[in-house]
């Protein structure tokens, strides 16, 4: 560890040198405040002068779109190793009016866990050291810390049981601190609902630095943190989750169809079937432009039908023959495997990948590509003419640089009331849509081209998706639909523009909870719930 990292006086001197900070400035006072609480705490504070600053900042940036010289950088990164460190950071930040961004996995779609969209100074509270998992097989529960990834959790469950799982996401590097805070869906959502639907208890540090559990925080705050968005009500330091039963062997299948193979008609028919199938079946359809497999020097549109069935290949084929024969599912399209292995399958890993691949936190679902995502919900089947228009939009971008991902709803999702947790997208939805653009080119001009294309696709989808409000998924954060003011300052009327899309009628209850637990709006970002006091 270098001298600037160990020595507090040198740390302060570097701040003065680099940022013109004097003894009356809040950042020096903030660092002095930290040292007052723990004389060794500055060894886990990384300033821009530290040789490890850049590598630590970039270690959990999952979208290179927010890893440029123009991206606002924190003045420091704080990597707490124990709960008291987080409490000290909160108290010192409040005392010296320094904004905190909290990072567990770094997958925020707009980079708000490690950056800002304004010029306010901030620090990153990086929870990378909070990765403990404690599984109770007898009770079928687990306590997990916020920086645990979905992959790490699935692997540790599989170590102990082949017939237990947790209904969270399919990207193995996503941190569960953030994912559960926004809902968290995966291949088990039609059977067991969301990750947030399966939280039993929690440990949260509030804006006063107090450690609260479900009993001490009360049911309103416990309701709010399960889907009401991260960095809004407090800092989650642990979730108690309910594990769910799955067969020792499940079936994963993929069927691809191009326009020349009737993809339009099959996708159209899929809409009338998918939400009515057994709760044991999940479907995800990926629509994008690909190289034409049967015509040289040409492209086409492909629909990839990916399914998970909590049963045997034979059972799924019989079901598809009866309910969805248009798909033409065959045995050779399917593989039986453990549920944990199915996560690797859906994440795009080769079939022979070892289960230990789930433990690799460095893998990115998009590789080195930058991306932007948007989301929608479909309540009435899109007509064939609607899909034909989508194909034309997809032809405007290169091969596999833009697409749509359709995730089936129904089942358990239709049984859980909209007000059960803040996530409201339940009965009446056939499927969820993610519209997404990927690009590897650098520069503002290239980015603007892909962003404008994506916004055009989103505009095209308007007649075919939910209305009043046009619903969106909070974990697919999209600042295009609205944002708070500079520095994340909340305004109730402004926040309703995006809040009603994410939370529908639950938004007002979230505002009331925020007003009660954090009236000064200490925990905030560009799309955090504002307190009513900010409106007044």
Coordinates of C-alpha atoms in Angstrom, one line a residue:
X1 CA 0.0 0.0 0.0
X2 CA 1.6 3.3 -1.1
X3 CA 2.3 6.2 1.3
X4 CA -0.6 8.4 0.0
X5 CA -2.9 5.6 0.8
X6 CA -1.6 5.0 4.3
X7 CA -0.9 8.6 5.5
X8 CA -3.8 10.9 6.3
X9 CA -1.7 14.1 6.3
X10 CA -0.3 13.3 2.8
X11 CA -3.9 12.4 1.7
X12 CA -5.1 15.9 2.7
X13 CA -2.1 17.6 1.1
X14 CA -2.8 15.9 -2.2
X15 CA -6.4 17.1 -2.0
X16 CA -5.2 20.6 -1.5
X17 CA -2.8 20.3 -4.4
X18 CA -5.2 18.7 -6.8
X19 CA -8.5 20.4 -5.9
X20 CA -7.6 23.6 -4.2
X21 CA -9.1 22.4 -0.9
X22 CA -8.3 24.4 2.2
X23 CA -9.0 23.5 5.8
X24 CA -12.3 25.2 5.6
X25 CA -13.5 23.0 2.6
X26 CA -15.9 20.1 3.2
X27 CA -13.8 17.4 1.7
X28 CA -10.9 17.9 4.1
X29 CA -13.4 18.1 6.9
X30 CA -15.1 14.9 5.6
X31 CA -11.8 13.0 5.7
X32 CA -11.0 14.4 9.2
X33 CA -14.5 13.3 10.2
X34 CA -13.8 9.8 9.0
X35 CA -10.5 9.6 10.9
X36 CA -12.2 10.9 14.0
X37 CA -14.5 7.8 13.9
X38 CA -11.7 5.4 13.1
X39 CA -8.0 6.3 12.9
X40 CA -7.4 3.6 10.3
X41 CA -10.3 4.3 8.1
X42 CA -8.3 6.4 5.6
X43 CA -6.6 3.2 4.3
X44 CA -9.8 2.4 2.5
X45 CA -10.3 5.9 1.0
X46 CA -9.1 6.2 -2.6
X47 CA -8.6 9.7 -4.0
X48 CA -7.8 10.5 -7.6
X49 CA -4.2 10.8 -6.5
X50 CA -4.1 7.1 -5.6
X51 CA -2.5 4.8 -8.1
X52 CA -5.5 2.4 -7.7
X53 CA -8.2 4.9 -8.2
X54 CA -8.9 4.4 -11.9
X55 CA -8.7 0.6 -11.7
X56 CA -11.0 0.5 -8.7
X57 CA -13.5 2.9 -10.4
X58 CA -13.5 0.8 -13.6
X59 CA -13.7 -2.5 -11.9
X60 CA -17.4 -2.4 -11.6
X61 CA -18.4 -0.3 -14.6
X62 CA -20.5 -2.7 -16.7
X63 CA -21.4 -0.2 -19.4
X64 CA -18.4 1.4 -21.2
X65 CA -20.7 4.2 -22.3
X66 CA -20.0 5.7 -18.8
X67 CA -16.3 5.1 -18.9
X68 CA -15.0 8.0 -20.9
X69 CA -13.0 11.1 -20.1
X70 CA -16.2 13.2 -20.2
X71 CA -18.0 11.1 -17.6
X72 CA -18.1 12.9 -14.2
X73 CA -15.7 11.2 -11.7
X74 CA -16.0 11.0 -7.9
X75 CA -13.6 12.9 -5.8
X76 CA -13.0 9.7 -3.9
X77 CA -14.0 6.1 -3.6
X78 CA -14.7 4.6 -0.1
X79 CA -14.6 0.8 0.2
X80 CA -16.0 0.0 3.7
X81 CA -15.0 -3.3 5.2
X82 CA -17.4 -3.3 8.1
X83 CA -20.8 -1.8 9.0
X84 CA -19.4 0.9 11.2
X85 CA -17.5 2.3 8.2
X86 CA -20.7 2.8 6.3
X87 CA -22.3 4.4 9.3
X88 CA -19.3 6.8 9.6
X89 CA -19.5 7.6 5.9
X90 CA -23.2 8.5 6.2
X91 CA -22.8 10.7 9.2
X92 CA -19.7 12.5 7.8
X93 CA -21.4 13.0 4.4
X94 CA -24.4 14.4 6.0
X95 CA -22.4 16.7 8.3
X96 CA -20.4 18.0 5.4
X97 CA -23.1 17.9 2.6
X98 CA -21.4 15.4 0.3
X99 CA -23.5 13.3 -2.0
X100 CA -23.1 9.5 -1.9
X101 CA -23.5 7.1 -4.8
X102 CA -23.8 3.5 -3.6
X103 CA -22.4 0.7 -5.8
X104 CA -22.8 -3.1 -5.3
X105 CA -22.5 -4.6 -8.8
X106 CA -22.2 -1.6 -11.1
X107 CA -25.0 -2.5 -13.5
X108 CA -27.1 0.6 -13.2
X109 CA -28.4 1.2 -16.8
X110 CA -27.6 4.9 -16.6
X111 CA -24.4 4.6 -14.5
X112 CA -25.9 6.3 -11.5
X113 CA -24.3 4.0 -8.9
X114 CA -20.9 5.4 -9.8
X115 CA -21.5 8.6 -11.8
X116 CA -23.8 11.6 -12.2
X117 CA -25.6 13.5 -15.0
X118 CA -24.7 16.8 -13.5
X119 CA -21.7 18.6 -12.1
X120 CA -22.2 18.0 -8.4
X121 CA -19.3 16.6 -6.4
X122 CA -19.8 13.2 -5.0
X123 CA -18.1 10.1 -3.6
X124 CA -18.7 6.4 -4.3
X125 CA -19.5 4.1 -1.5
X126 CA -18.3 0.8 -3.0
X127 CA -19.7 -2.2 -1.2
X128 CA -17.5 -4.8 -2.9
X129 CA -16.3 -6.2 0.5
X130 CA -19.9 -7.0 1.5
X131 CA -20.3 -10.4 -0.2
X132 CA -21.1 -12.9 2.5
X133 CA -23.7 -15.6 1.9
X134 CA -25.2 -17.7 4.7
X135 CA -27.6 -20.5 3.7
X136 CA -30.0 -22.3 6.0
X137 CA -31.1 -25.5 4.2
X138 CA -33.5 -26.5 7.0
X139 CA -35.4 -23.2 6.8
X140 CA -34.8 -22.8 3.0
X141 CA -33.6 -19.3 3.5
X142 CA -30.4 -17.3 3.1
X143 CA -28.9 -14.1 4.3
X144 CA -26.9 -12.3 1.5
X145 CA -25.0 -9.1 1.5
X146 CA -25.5 -6.4 -1.2
X147 CA -22.4 -7.0 -3.4
X148 CA -23.2 -10.7 -3.8
X149 CA -23.8 -11.4 -7.5
X150 CA -26.6 -13.5 -8.8
X151 CA -24.0 -16.0 -10.1
X152 CA -22.3 -16.2 -6.7
X153 CA -25.6 -16.9 -5.0
X154 CA -26.7 -19.5 -7.5
X155 CA -23.4 -21.3 -7.2
X156 CA -23.4 -21.4 -3.4
X157 CA -27.0 -22.7 -3.4
X158 CA -26.1 -25.4 -5.9
X159 CA -23.1 -26.4 -3.7
X160 CA -25.6 -27.3 -0.9
X161 CA -28.7 -28.4 -2.9
X162 CA -29.7 -29.3 -6.5
X163 CA -33.4 -28.7 -5.7
X164 CA -33.3 -25.2 -4.4
X165 CA -33.0 -21.9 -6.3
X166 CA -33.8 -18.2 -6.0
X167 CA -36.0 -16.3 -8.5
X168 CA -33.6 -13.6 -9.6
X169 CA -31.9 -12.5 -12.8
X170 CA -30.1 -14.3 -15.6
X171 CA -27.0 -12.1 -15.8
X172 CA -24.5 -13.7 -13.3
X173 CA -22.5 -10.5 -12.6
X174 CA -25.4 -8.3 -11.3
X175 CA -25.2 -7.3 -7.7
X176 CA -28.2 -8.3 -5.6
X177 CA -28.2 -5.1 -3.5
X178 CA -29.4 -3.2 -6.5
X179 CA -31.3 -5.8 -8.4
X180 CA -33.7 -6.7 -5.5
X181 CA -34.1 -2.9 -4.8
X182 CA -35.7 -2.6 -8.2
X183 CA -37.6 -5.9 -8.4
X184 CA -35.4 -8.5 -10.1
X185 CA -36.9 -10.9 -12.6
X186 CA -35.5 -14.1 -14.1
X187 CA -36.6 -17.4 -15.5
X188 CA -38.6 -18.3 -12.4
X189 CA -40.9 -15.2 -12.4
X190 CA -43.9 -17.1 -13.8
X191 CA -43.5 -19.7 -11.0
X192 CA -42.4 -17.6 -8.0
X193 CA -42.5 -14.0 -9.0
X194 CA -39.6 -11.5 -8.6
X195 CA -36.6 -11.6 -6.3
X196 CA -38.2 -8.8 -4.3
X197 CA -41.3 -10.9 -3.8
X198 CA -39.2 -13.4 -2.0
X199 CA -37.5 -11.2 0.6
X200 CA -38.3 -12.0 4.2
X201 CA -36.2 -9.5 6.2
X202 CA -33.4 -7.0 5.7
X203 CA -30.8 -4.9 7.4
X204 CA -30.7 -1.3 6.3
X205 CA -28.6 1.7 7.4
X206 CA -30.8 4.8 7.3
X207 CA -30.0 8.5 6.8
X208 CA -29.3 8.8 10.6
X209 CA -26.8 6.0 10.5
X210 CA -29.0 3.6 12.4
X211 CA -29.2 -0.1 11.6
X212 CA -32.8 -1.2 11.0
X213 CA -34.4 -4.6 10.4
X214 CA -38.0 -5.3 9.3
X215 CA -39.3 -5.0 12.8
X216 CA -37.6 -1.8 13.7
X217 CA -38.1 0.0 10.4
X218 CA -41.8 -0.9 10.1
X219 CA -43.8 -2.4 7.3
X220 CA -44.0 0.8 5.2
X221 CA -40.3 1.1 4.8
X222 CA -39.9 -2.7 4.4
X223 CA -42.5 -2.5 1.6
X224 CA -40.7 0.4 -0.1
X225 CA -37.2 -1.0 -0.2
X226 CA -38.4 -4.2 -2.0
X227 CA -38.7 -2.7 -5.5
X228 CA -38.8 1.1 -4.8
X229 CA -35.3 1.7 -6.2
X230 CA -31.8 1.8 -4.8
X231 CA -30.1 4.7 -3.1
X232 CA -33.4 6.2 -2.0
X233 CA -34.4 5.0 1.5
X234 CA -31.1 3.8 3.0
X235 CA -28.2 1.5 2.3
X236 CA -29.1 -2.2 2.3
X237 CA -26.4 -4.2 4.0
X238 CA -28.2 -7.6 4.0
X239 CA -31.3 -9.3 2.6
X240 CA -32.9 -12.4 4.1
X241 CA -34.4 -14.3 1.1
X242 CA -36.7 -17.3 0.7
X243 CA -35.2 -20.1 -1.4
X244 CA -37.7 -21.9 -3.7
X245 CA -37.9 -25.6 -4.8
X246 CA -37.0 -26.6 -8.3
X247 CA -36.5 -30.1 -9.9
X248 CA -33.0 -31.6 -9.9
X249 CA -33.2 -31.4 -13.7
X250 CA -34.8 -28.8 -15.8
X251 CA -35.2 -28.3 -19.6
X252 CA -33.7 -25.4 -21.5
X253 CA -34.5 -25.0 -25.2
X254 CA -33.7 -22.7 -28.1
X255 CA -35.5 -22.5 -31.5
X256 CA -34.5 -19.9 -34.0
X257 CA -36.6 -18.7 -36.9
X258 CA -35.9 -16.1 -39.6
X259 CA -38.4 -14.2 -41.7
X260 CA -37.9 -16.8 -44.4
X261 CA -38.9 -19.5 -41.8
X262 CA -42.2 -17.8 -40.8
X263 CA -40.8 -15.8 -37.9
X264 CA -43.4 -13.1 -38.2
X265 CA -46.3 -15.5 -37.9
X266 CA -44.7 -17.5 -35.1
X267 CA -43.9 -14.5 -33.0
X268 CA -47.4 -13.2 -33.6
X269 CA -49.0 -16.5 -32.5
X270 CA -46.6 -16.7 -29.4
X271 CA -48.4 -13.7 -27.9
X272 CA -51.7 -15.5 -27.7
X273 CA -50.2 -18.5 -25.9
X274 CA -47.3 -17.5 -23.7
X275 CA -49.1 -15.9 -20.7
X276 CA -51.5 -18.8 -20.5
X277 CA -49.0 -21.7 -20.3
X278 CA -48.2 -23.7 -17.2
X279 CA -46.4 -21.7 -14.5
X280 CA -43.5 -24.1 -15.0
X281 CA -42.7 -22.6 -18.4
X282 CA -40.8 -19.4 -19.1
X283 CA -40.2 -17.9 -22.6
X284 CA -37.9 -15.2 -23.7
X285 CA -37.8 -14.1 -27.4
X286 CA -34.9 -12.2 -28.8
X287 CA -35.5 -10.2 -32.0
X288 CA -32.6 -8.8 -34.0
X289 CA -31.0 -8.5 -37.4
X290 CA -28.5 -11.3 -38.3
X291 CA -26.5 -12.6 -41.3
X292 CA -28.9 -14.6 -43.5
X293 CA -27.9 -18.3 -43.1
X294 CA -29.3 -19.3 -46.5
X295 CA -28.4 -16.3 -48.7
X296 CA -24.9 -15.1 -49.2
X297 CA -24.1 -11.4 -48.6
X298 CA -27.6 -10.7 -47.1
X299 CA -29.1 -10.2 -43.7
X300 CA -32.5 -11.0 -42.3
X301 CA -34.5 -10.7 -39.1
X302 CA -34.3 -13.6 -36.6
X303 CA -36.5 -14.5 -33.7
X304 CA -34.8 -16.7 -31.0
X305 CA -37.3 -18.5 -28.8
X306 CA -35.6 -19.4 -25.5
X307 CA -37.5 -21.4 -22.9
X308 CA -37.1 -22.9 -19.5
X309 CA -39.3 -25.7 -18.3
X310 CA -39.3 -27.1 -14.7
X311 CA -39.6 -30.7 -16.0
X312 CA -38.4 -33.1 -18.7
X313 CA -37.9 -32.6 -22.4
X314 CA -40.7 -35.0 -23.1
X315 CA -43.1 -33.1 -20.9
X316 CA -42.3 -29.7 -22.6
X317 CA -42.6 -31.2 -26.1
X318 CA -46.0 -32.6 -25.3
X319 CA -47.1 -29.3 -24.0
X320 CA -45.8 -27.3 -27.0
X321 CA -47.5 -29.8 -29.4
X322 CA -50.8 -29.1 -27.7
X323 CA -50.5 -25.4 -27.0
X324 CA -48.0 -24.0 -29.4
X325 CA -47.4 -26.3 -32.4
X326 CA -46.4 -23.4 -34.6
X327 CA -43.0 -23.3 -32.8
X328 CA -42.1 -26.8 -34.1
X329 CA -40.1 -27.6 -30.9
X330 CA -38.0 -30.8 -31.3
X331 CA -35.9 -32.8 -28.9
X332 CA -32.7 -31.6 -30.5
X333 CA -33.6 -28.0 -29.6
X334 CA -33.5 -28.9 -25.9
X335 CA -31.0 -29.9 -23.1
X336 CA -31.7 -31.1 -19.6
X337 CA -29.5 -29.7 -16.9
X338 CA -29.5 -28.4 -13.3
X339 CA -31.3 -25.1 -12.7
X340 CA -28.0 -23.5 -11.8
X341 CA -26.5 -24.6 -15.2
X342 CA -29.6 -23.1 -16.9
X343 CA -28.4 -19.7 -15.8
X344 CA -25.2 -20.1 -17.8
X345 CA -27.4 -21.3 -20.8
X346 CA -29.6 -18.2 -20.7
X347 CA -26.5 -16.0 -20.2
X348 CA -25.1 -17.3 -23.4
X349 CA -22.2 -19.5 -22.1
X350 CA -21.2 -22.6 -24.1
X351 CA -22.9 -25.8 -22.9
X352 CA -19.7 -27.3 -21.6
X353 CA -19.0 -24.3 -19.3
X354 CA -18.2 -25.3 -15.7
X355 CA -20.6 -24.2 -13.0
X356 CA -17.7 -22.1 -11.6
X357 CA -18.2 -19.7 -14.4
X358 CA -21.0 -18.3 -12.2
X359 CA -18.3 -16.9 -9.9
X360 CA -16.6 -14.7 -12.4
X361 CA -17.6 -11.1 -11.6
X362 CA -15.6 -9.7 -14.5
X363 CA -17.7 -11.1 -17.4
X364 CA -19.9 -8.5 -19.1
X365 CA -23.1 -9.6 -21.0
X366 CA -22.3 -7.0 -23.7
X367 CA -18.5 -7.5 -23.8
X368 CA -16.8 -4.2 -24.6
X369 CA -19.9 -2.8 -26.3
X370 CA -21.7 0.3 -25.0
X371 CA -25.4 0.0 -24.6
X372 CA -28.7 1.8 -23.8
X373 CA -31.9 0.1 -22.8
X374 CA -35.6 1.1 -22.6
X375 CA -38.6 -0.9 -21.5
X376 CA -42.3 -1.5 -22.2
X377 CA -45.2 -3.7 -21.3
X378 CA -47.6 -5.3 -23.8
X379 CA -51.2 -5.9 -22.8
X380 CA -52.7 -6.6 -26.2
X381 CA -51.1 -8.7 -28.9
X382 CA -49.2 -6.7 -31.5
X383 CA -50.6 -7.2 -35.0
X384 CA -48.6 -8.7 -37.8
X385 CA -48.3 -5.2 -39.4
X386 CA -46.8 -4.0 -36.1
X387 CA -44.1 -6.6 -36.3
X388 CA -43.4 -5.8 -39.9
X389 CA -42.7 -2.2 -38.9
X390 CA -40.4 -3.5 -36.2
X391 CA -38.5 -5.4 -38.8
X392 CA -38.0 -2.2 -40.8
X393 CA -36.7 -0.5 -37.7
X394 CA -34.2 -3.3 -37.1
X395 CA -33.0 -3.1 -40.7
X396 CA -31.9 0.5 -40.0
X397 CA -29.0 -0.7 -37.8
X398 CA -26.2 -3.2 -38.2
X399 CA -26.2 -6.9 -37.5
X400 CA -26.9 -7.5 -33.8
X401 CA -26.5 -3.9 -32.8
X402 CA -30.1 -3.3 -31.9
X403 CA -32.9 -5.5 -30.8
X404 CA -35.9 -6.4 -28.6
X405 CA -36.1 -8.9 -25.8
X406 CA -39.6 -10.2 -25.0
X407 CA -40.1 -11.9 -21.6
X408 CA -43.3 -13.8 -20.8
X409 CA -45.6 -12.8 -18.0
X410 CA -48.7 -14.4 -16.6
X411 CA -48.6 -17.2 -14.0
X412 CA -47.5 -16.1 -10.5
X413 CA -47.0 -12.6 -11.8
X414 CA -50.7 -12.3 -12.5
X415 CA -51.6 -13.6 -9.0
X416 CA -49.6 -11.1 -6.9
X417 CA -51.5 -7.7 -6.3
X418 CA -50.0 -4.6 -7.9
X419 CA -49.6 -3.0 -4.4
X420 CA -47.9 -6.0 -2.8
X421 CA -44.5 -4.3 -3.3
X422 CA -43.7 -1.1 -5.3
X423 CA -43.2 -3.1 -8.5
X424 CA -46.7 -2.9 -10.0
X425 CA -46.5 -4.7 -13.4
X426 CA -48.7 -7.7 -12.7
X427 CA -52.0 -9.0 -14.1
X428 CA -52.9 -7.9 -17.6
X429 CA -49.4 -8.0 -19.0
X430 CA -48.7 -10.6 -21.7
X431 CA -45.0 -9.8 -21.8
X432 CA -42.3 -7.3 -21.0
X433 CA -40.2 -5.7 -23.7
X434 CA -36.7 -4.4 -23.5
X435 CA -35.6 -2.3 -26.5
X436 CA -31.8 -2.1 -26.6
X437 CA -28.9 -0.7 -28.7
X438 CA -25.3 -1.8 -28.6
X439 CA -22.2 -0.2 -30.2
X440 CA -18.5 -0.4 -30.1
X441 CA -17.6 2.8 -31.8
X442 CA -16.2 5.7 -29.8
X443 CA -17.3 9.3 -29.9
X444 CA -20.3 11.4 -29.4
X445 CA -21.5 11.2 -33.0
X446 CA -21.6 7.4 -33.0
X447 CA -23.4 7.3 -29.7
X448 CA -25.9 9.8 -30.8
X449 CA -26.7 7.8 -33.9
X450 CA -27.5 4.6 -31.9
X451 CA -29.4 6.5 -29.2
X452 CA -31.5 8.3 -31.8
X453 CA -32.2 5.0 -33.5
X454 CA -33.3 3.5 -30.2
X455 CA -35.5 6.4 -29.4
X456 CA -37.1 6.1 -32.8
X457 CA -37.8 2.4 -32.1
X458 CA -39.3 3.4 -28.8
X459 CA -41.5 6.0 -30.4
X460 CA -42.6 3.4 -33.0
X461 CA -43.7 1.1 -30.2
X462 CA -46.1 3.7 -28.7
X463 CA -49.3 2.4 -30.2
X464 CA -48.6 -1.2 -29.2
X465 CA -47.7 -0.9 -25.5
X466 CA -49.2 0.2 -22.2
X467 CA -50.7 3.7 -21.9
X468 CA -51.6 6.2 -19.2
X469 CA -49.0 5.7 -17.9
X470 CA -46.6 4.1 -20.4
X471 CA -45.1 1.6 -18.0
X472 CA -41.4 0.9 -17.5
X473 CA -39.2 -1.4 -15.4
X474 CA -37.2 0.5 -12.8
X475 CA -34.1 -1.7 -13.1
X476 CA -33.9 -0.8 -16.8
X477 CA -33.4 2.8 -15.7
X478 CA -34.1 5.3 -18.5
X479 CA -33.4 9.0 -18.0
X480 CA -35.2 9.8 -21.2
X481 CA -38.6 9.4 -19.4
X482 CA -37.7 12.0 -16.8
X483 CA -35.2 12.9 -14.1
X484 CA -34.9 14.9 -10.9
X485 CA -33.1 18.3 -10.8
X486 CA -29.4 19.0 -10.6
X487 CA -27.7 17.0 -7.9
X488 CA -30.6 14.6 -7.8
X489 CA -32.7 17.2 -5.9
X490 CA -36.3 15.9 -5.9
X491 CA -39.4 17.6 -7.1
X492 CA -42.7 15.7 -6.6
X493 CA -44.3 17.1 -9.8
X494 CA -41.3 16.5 -11.9
X495 CA -40.7 13.0 -10.5
X496 CA -44.2 11.9 -11.3
X497 CA -43.2 11.9 -15.0
X498 CA -41.0 8.9 -14.5
X499 CA -42.3 7.7 -11.1
X500 CA -45.7 6.8 -12.5
X501 CA -44.1 4.8 -15.3
X502 CA -42.0 2.7 -12.9
X503 CA -44.5 2.4 -10.0
X504 CA -48.0 3.4 -11.2
X505 CA -50.2 4.1 -8.2
X506 CA -47.5 2.9 -5.8
X507 CA -45.5 6.1 -6.5
X508 CA -47.5 8.3 -4.0
X509 CA -47.0 5.7 -1.2
X510 CA -43.3 5.7 -2.0
X511 CA -43.2 9.4 -1.6
X512 CA -44.9 9.2 1.7
X513 CA -42.4 6.6 3.0
X514 CA -39.5 8.7 1.7
X515 CA -40.9 11.8 3.5
X516 CA -41.1 9.8 6.7
X517 CA -37.7 8.1 6.7
X518 CA -35.5 10.6 4.8
X519 CA -37.2 14.0 4.7
X520 CA -33.9 15.8 4.0
X521 CA -33.4 13.7 0.8
X522 CA -29.9 12.6 1.8
X523 CA -30.1 9.5 -0.3
X524 CA -30.8 10.7 -3.8
X525 CA -30.0 10.4 -7.5
X526 CA -31.5 11.5 -10.8
X527 CA -34.4 9.0 -10.4
X528 CA -34.7 8.6 -6.6
X529 CA -38.0 9.0 -4.9
X530 CA -38.4 12.6 -3.6
X531 CA -39.8 13.6 -0.2
X532 CA -42.9 15.8 -0.1
X533 CA -40.8 18.4 1.7
X534 CA -38.9 19.0 -1.6
X535 CA -42.1 20.1 -3.2
X536 CA -43.1 22.5 -0.5

